[in-house]
Coordinates of C-alpha atoms and ligand atoms in Angstrom, one line a residue:
X2 CA 21.9 10.8 0.4
X3 CA 23.4 7.8 -1.4
X4 CA 21.6 6.3 -4.4
X5 CA 22.2 2.6 -5.1
X6 CA 20.9 0.7 -8.1
X7 CA 22.5 -2.7 -7.7
X8 CA 21.0 -5.4 -5.5
X9 CA 24.5 -6.8 -4.4
X10 CA 25.7 -3.3 -3.6
X11 CA 22.7 -2.5 -1.3
X12 CA 23.1 -5.9 0.3
X13 CA 26.8 -5.3 1.2
X14 CA 26.1 -1.7 2.3
X15 CA 23.3 -2.9 4.7
X16 CA 25.4 -5.8 5.9
X17 CA 28.2 -3.4 6.9
X18 CA 25.7 -1.2 8.7
X19 CA 24.2 -4.1 10.6
X20 CA 27.6 -5.4 11.6
X21 CA 28.4 -1.9 13.0
X22 CA 25.2 -2.3 15.2
X23 CA 23.1 0.1 13.2
X24 CA 19.3 -0.2 13.2
X25 CA 17.9 0.2 9.7
X26 CA 14.4 1.2 8.6
X27 CA 13.0 0.4 5.2
X28 CA 10.1 2.1 3.4
X29 CA 9.3 0.3 0.2
X30 CA 7.6 2.4 -2.5
X31 CA 6.9 2.7 -6.2
X32 CA 7.8 6.4 -6.2
X33 CA 6.0 9.5 -7.4
X34 CA 6.1 10.6 -3.8
X35 CA 3.3 12.3 -2.1
X36 CA 2.7 13.3 1.5
X37 CA 1.6 9.8 2.4
X38 CA 5.0 8.4 1.4
X39 CA 6.8 11.2 3.1
X40 CA 4.8 10.7 6.3
X41 CA 6.0 7.0 6.4
X42 CA 9.6 8.1 5.8
X43 CA 9.5 10.8 8.6
X44 CA 8.0 8.3 11.0
X45 CA 10.6 5.6 10.2
X46 CA 13.5 8.2 10.3
X47 CA 12.7 8.8 14.0
X48 CA 13.0 5.1 14.8
X49 CA 16.3 4.0 13.2
X50 CA 19.9 5.0 12.7
X51 CA 19.6 4.9 8.9
X52 CA 16.6 5.2 6.6
X53 CA 16.4 3.2 3.4
X54 CA 13.7 3.9 0.8
X55 CA 13.3 1.6 -2.2
X56 CA 11.8 3.1 -5.3
X57 CA 10.8 0.2 -7.7
X58 CA 7.8 0.0 -9.9
X59 CA 7.5 -3.7 -9.5
X60 CA 6.3 -5.2 -12.8
X61 CA 5.4 -8.5 -11.1
X62 CA 2.5 -6.9 -9.2
X63 CA 0.8 -5.6 -12.3
X64 CA -1.5 -7.8 -14.4
X65 CA -1.1 -8.0 -18.2
X66 CA -3.9 -5.4 -18.8
X67 CA -3.0 -3.1 -15.9
X68 CA -1.4 0.3 -15.8
X69 CA 2.4 -0.5 -15.5
X70 CA 3.2 1.7 -18.5
X71 CA 1.0 4.5 -17.4
X72 CA 2.2 4.4 -13.8
X73 CA 3.4 7.9 -13.0
X74 CA 7.1 8.4 -12.5
X75 CA 9.4 11.3 -11.6
X76 CA 12.6 9.9 -10.1
X77 CA 14.5 13.3 -10.0
X78 CA 11.7 14.9 -7.9
X79 CA 11.5 11.8 -5.8
X80 CA 15.2 11.9 -5.1
X81 CA 15.0 15.6 -4.0
X82 CA 12.0 14.9 -1.7
X83 CA 13.7 11.9 -0.2
X84 CA 16.8 13.9 0.5
X85 CA 14.7 16.6 2.2
X86 CA 13.1 14.2 4.6
X87 CA 16.5 12.7 5.6
X88 CA 16.6 9.4 3.6
X89 CA 20.1 7.9 3.8
X90 CA 19.9 5.5 0.9
X91 CA 17.6 5.5 -2.0
X92 CA 17.6 2.0 -3.6
X93 CA 16.4 2.2 -7.3
X94 CA 17.0 -1.1 -9.0
X95 CA 16.1 -1.9 -12.6
X96 CA 13.4 -4.5 -13.2
X97 CA 16.0 -6.8 -14.8
X98 CA 18.2 -6.6 -11.7
X99 CA 15.3 -7.6 -9.4
X100 CA 13.7 -10.2 -11.7
X101 CA 16.4 -11.5 -14.1
X102 CA 15.6 -14.0 -16.8
X103 CA 14.7 -17.3 -15.3
X104 CA 13.3 -15.9 -12.1
X105 CA 10.9 -18.7 -10.8
X106 CA 10.4 -18.3 -7.1
X107 CA 7.2 -16.7 -5.6
X108 CA 6.1 -15.9 -2.1
X109 CA 2.4 -16.3 -1.6
X110 CA -0.2 -16.1 1.2
X111 CA -3.2 -17.6 -0.6
X112 CA -5.7 -17.4 2.3
X113 CA -5.4 -13.6 2.4
X114 CA -5.7 -13.4 -1.4
X115 CA -9.1 -14.7 -2.2
X116 CA -11.2 -11.6 -1.7
X117 CA -11.0 -7.8 -2.0
X118 CA -8.4 -6.6 -4.5
X119 CA -7.3 -10.2 -5.3
X120 CA -10.6 -10.9 -7.2
X121 CA -9.7 -8.4 -10.0
X122 CA -5.9 -8.6 -9.5
X123 CA -5.3 -12.4 -9.0
X124 CA -1.5 -12.2 -9.2
X125 CA -1.0 -8.8 -7.6
X126 CA -0.2 -9.9 -4.0
X127 CA 2.2 -12.6 -5.0
X128 CA 4.2 -10.0 -6.8
X129 CA 4.0 -7.7 -3.8
X130 CA 4.9 -10.5 -1.3
X131 CA 7.8 -11.6 -3.5
X132 CA 9.3 -8.2 -4.0
X133 CA 8.9 -7.3 -0.3
X134 CA 10.6 -10.6 0.8
X135 CA 13.4 -9.8 -1.6
X136 CA 13.8 -6.3 -0.3
X137 CA 13.9 -7.6 3.3
X138 CA 16.7 -10.0 2.3
X139 CA 18.6 -7.3 0.4
X140 CA 18.3 -4.6 3.0
X141 CA 18.1 -6.5 6.2
X142 CA 16.0 -3.9 8.0
X143 CA 15.1 -3.9 11.7
X144 CA 11.8 -2.3 10.8
X145 CA 9.7 -1.7 7.7
X146 CA 6.8 0.7 7.3
X147 CA 3.7 0.5 5.2
X148 CA 0.5 2.5 4.7
X149 CA -2.9 1.3 6.0
X150 CA -4.5 2.5 2.8
X151 CA -3.2 -0.7 1.2
X152 CA -4.7 -2.8 4.1
X153 CA -4.7 -6.1 2.3
X154 CA -1.1 -5.6 1.2
X155 CA -0.2 -4.9 4.9
X156 CA -2.0 -8.0 6.0
X157 CA -0.1 -10.1 3.5
X158 CA 3.2 -8.6 4.5
X159 CA 2.5 -9.2 8.2
X160 CA 1.6 -12.8 7.3
X161 CA 4.7 -13.7 5.2
X162 CA 6.9 -12.0 7.8
X163 CA 5.5 -14.2 10.5
X164 CA 5.3 -17.3 8.4
X165 CA 8.9 -17.0 7.1
X166 CA 10.3 -15.8 10.4
X167 CA 11.7 -12.8 8.7
X168 CA 13.4 -10.7 11.5
X169 CA 11.7 -7.5 10.6
X170 CA 9.2 -5.4 12.7
X171 CA 6.3 -4.5 10.3
X172 CA 4.5 -1.3 11.1
X173 CA 1.3 0.1 9.5
X174 CA 0.6 3.8 9.5
X175 CA -2.6 5.7 9.0
X176 CA -3.8 6.9 5.6
X177 CA -2.8 10.5 4.7
X178 CA -5.7 12.4 3.0
X179 CA -6.4 15.5 1.0
X180 CA -8.4 18.2 2.8
X181 CA -11.6 16.8 1.2
X182 CA -10.8 13.3 2.4
X183 CA -9.5 11.7 -0.8
X184 CA -6.7 9.2 0.2
X185 CA -3.4 10.4 -1.3
X186 CA -2.3 8.1 -4.1
X187 CA 0.2 8.3 -7.0
X188 CA -2.7 7.4 -9.2
X189 CA -4.8 10.5 -8.3
X190 CA -3.0 12.4 -11.1
X191 CA -4.8 10.1 -13.6
X192 CA -8.2 11.4 -12.6
X193 CA -10.0 13.9 -14.8
X194 CA -11.0 17.1 -13.0
X195 CA -14.6 15.8 -12.9
X196 CA -13.6 12.5 -11.5
X197 CA -11.4 14.3 -9.0
X198 CA -14.5 16.2 -7.9
X199 CA -16.4 12.9 -7.3
X200 CA -13.6 10.8 -5.8
X201 CA -13.8 12.2 -2.2
X202 CA -17.2 10.5 -2.1
X203 CA -15.2 7.2 -1.5
X204 CA -14.1 8.3 2.0
X205 CA -17.3 10.2 2.8
X206 CA -19.2 6.9 2.2
X207 CA -16.9 5.0 4.6
X208 CA -17.5 7.7 7.3
X209 CA -21.2 7.3 6.7
X210 CA -20.9 3.5 7.3
X211 CA -19.0 4.2 10.5
X212 CA -21.8 6.5 11.6
X213 CA -24.4 3.9 10.9
X214 CA -22.5 1.4 13.0
X215 CA -22.2 3.9 15.8
X216 CA -26.0 4.4 15.6
X217 CA -26.5 0.6 16.2
X218 CA -26.6 -1.0 12.7
X219 CA -24.7 -4.2 12.7
X220 CA -25.9 -6.0 9.5
X221 CA -23.0 -5.9 7.0
X222 CA -25.3 -6.4 4.0
X223 CA -27.5 -3.4 5.0
X224 CA -24.4 -1.3 5.7
X225 CA -22.9 -2.1 2.3
X226 CA -26.2 -1.6 0.5
X227 CA -26.5 1.9 2.0
X228 CA -22.9 2.6 0.9
X229 CA -23.6 1.4 -2.6
X230 CA -26.6 3.8 -2.9
X231 CA -24.4 6.7 -1.8
X232 CA -21.7 5.8 -4.4
X233 CA -24.3 5.5 -7.2
X234 CA -25.6 8.9 -6.3
X235 CA -22.4 10.8 -5.5
X236 CA -19.8 9.1 -7.7
X237 CA -21.4 8.2 -11.1
X238 CA -18.1 8.3 -12.9
X239 CA -16.6 5.6 -10.6
X240 CA -17.5 2.0 -11.1
X241 CA -17.5 0.3 -7.7
X242 CA -15.4 -2.8 -8.1
X243 CA -16.0 -4.1 -4.6
X244 CA -17.4 -3.1 -1.2
X245 CA -16.7 -5.5 1.7
X246 CA -16.9 -5.8 5.4
X247 CA -14.1 -8.1 6.6
X248 CA -12.1 -9.3 9.6
X249 CA -9.2 -6.9 9.8
X250 CA -6.5 -9.6 10.2
X251 CA -7.8 -12.6 8.3
X252 CA -9.8 -10.6 5.7
X253 CA -12.8 -13.1 5.6
X254 CA -16.2 -11.4 5.2
X255 CA -18.2 -10.7 8.3
X256 CA -22.0 -10.7 8.3
X257 CA -22.5 -9.0 11.6
X258 CA -20.4 -6.2 13.1
X259 CA -19.7 -7.4 16.6
X260 CA -16.0 -6.6 16.9
X261 CA -13.5 -4.6 14.8
X262 CA -14.4 -4.7 11.1
X263 CA -12.6 -3.3 8.1
X264 CA -14.8 -1.8 5.4
X265 CA -12.9 -1.7 2.2
X266 CA -13.7 -0.5 -1.3
X267 CA -12.2 -0.2 -4.7
X268 CA -13.6 2.1 -7.4
X269 CA -12.5 2.2 -11.0
X270 CA -12.4 5.5 -12.9
X271 CA -11.4 5.9 -16.6
X272 CA -7.7 5.8 -15.9
X273 CA -7.3 5.2 -12.2
X274 CA -8.4 2.5 -9.8
X275 CA -8.7 3.8 -6.3
X276 CA -8.9 1.9 -3.0
X277 CA -9.7 3.0 0.5
X278 CA -10.9 1.5 3.8
X279 CA -12.0 2.3 7.3
X280 CA -11.5 0.3 10.5
X281 CA -14.7 0.3 12.5
X282 CA -15.0 -0.9 16.1
X283 CA -18.3 -1.1 17.9
X284 CA -18.2 0.8 21.2
Ligands
LIG321 P1 3.2 2.9 -3.3 O1 4.3 3.8 -3.8 O2 1.8 3.3 -3.8 O3 3.5 1.4 -3.5 O4 3.1 3.1 -1.7 C1 4.3 2.9 -0.9 C2 3.9 2.9 0.5 O5 3.2 4.1 0.8 C3 2.9 1.7 0.8 O6 3.2 1.2 2.1 C4 1.5 2.4 0.8 O7 0.6 1.8 1.6 C5 1.9 3.8 1.4 N1 0.9 4.8 1.1 C6 0.4 5.1 -0.2 N2 -0.5 6.0 -0.1 C7 -0.6 6.4 1.2 C8 -1.4 7.3 2.0 N3 -2.3 8.1 1.4 N4 -1.2 7.4 3.3 C9 -0.2 6.7 3.9 N5 0.5 5.7 3.3 C10 0.4 5.6 2.0

């Protein structure tokens, strides 16, 4: 496995590969790998001649009072795991190389950034969209793979890819979970043992909503009220930041479950903010 830190170096490497007719896959990450990241890498590996993984804790997607400094990091372990799953190139740029002094250009998709995580994190998605657009330009991949756990992020990336005619297939992959249902996240290490005990309630609650829909409930406000009650009971250490039922592509709130609906939640614990979602379709 090759490790590259310089943007111009990754760009010339990928350019040479593409000129030689190679199909490249990109998996963008912020590191501290878990099975969720590795599942994306294995899936991408099967579909390309070369697999690139970027490891970049992107400062522009963190707000001023967010956990950039506390974000967990272990680049040596990450490099070992990446090599084991067959990554060809690990791109690990410094923040100054990606966003040098004077950087002033942003990529935004404002209609997808009014609700859900954007309410508490108003500049988050413009940071994500900008860094992903830069990574696409630098690595020129045929395909890029993202996790459905970060559904709003995936929707924004699909949108900017279409709107800017970026020649990249964007793929979303299912959320990988612990045995008790908690979505794997690099931030789970910041949960206290007691919080870790309560956090699986997030996913259990989403499954409960799916069951209610299956039984015939279609009123979003009733579904979310029932979810909120469960969270108050089962997860007293987590403050629910939002619970929403939205259109899966456009992300606007839906009042009545008549077609596919995404139910998404965010919960804040003392040192970790966790998100999860479930896609529900009425039979
Ligand atoms: P991150 O390092 O958290 O920015 O995540 C890098 C990529 O891994 C993103 O596309 C995430 O959506 C994806 N990802 C994170 N957690 C999971 C998970 N539990 N299952 C599947 N994909 C995930």
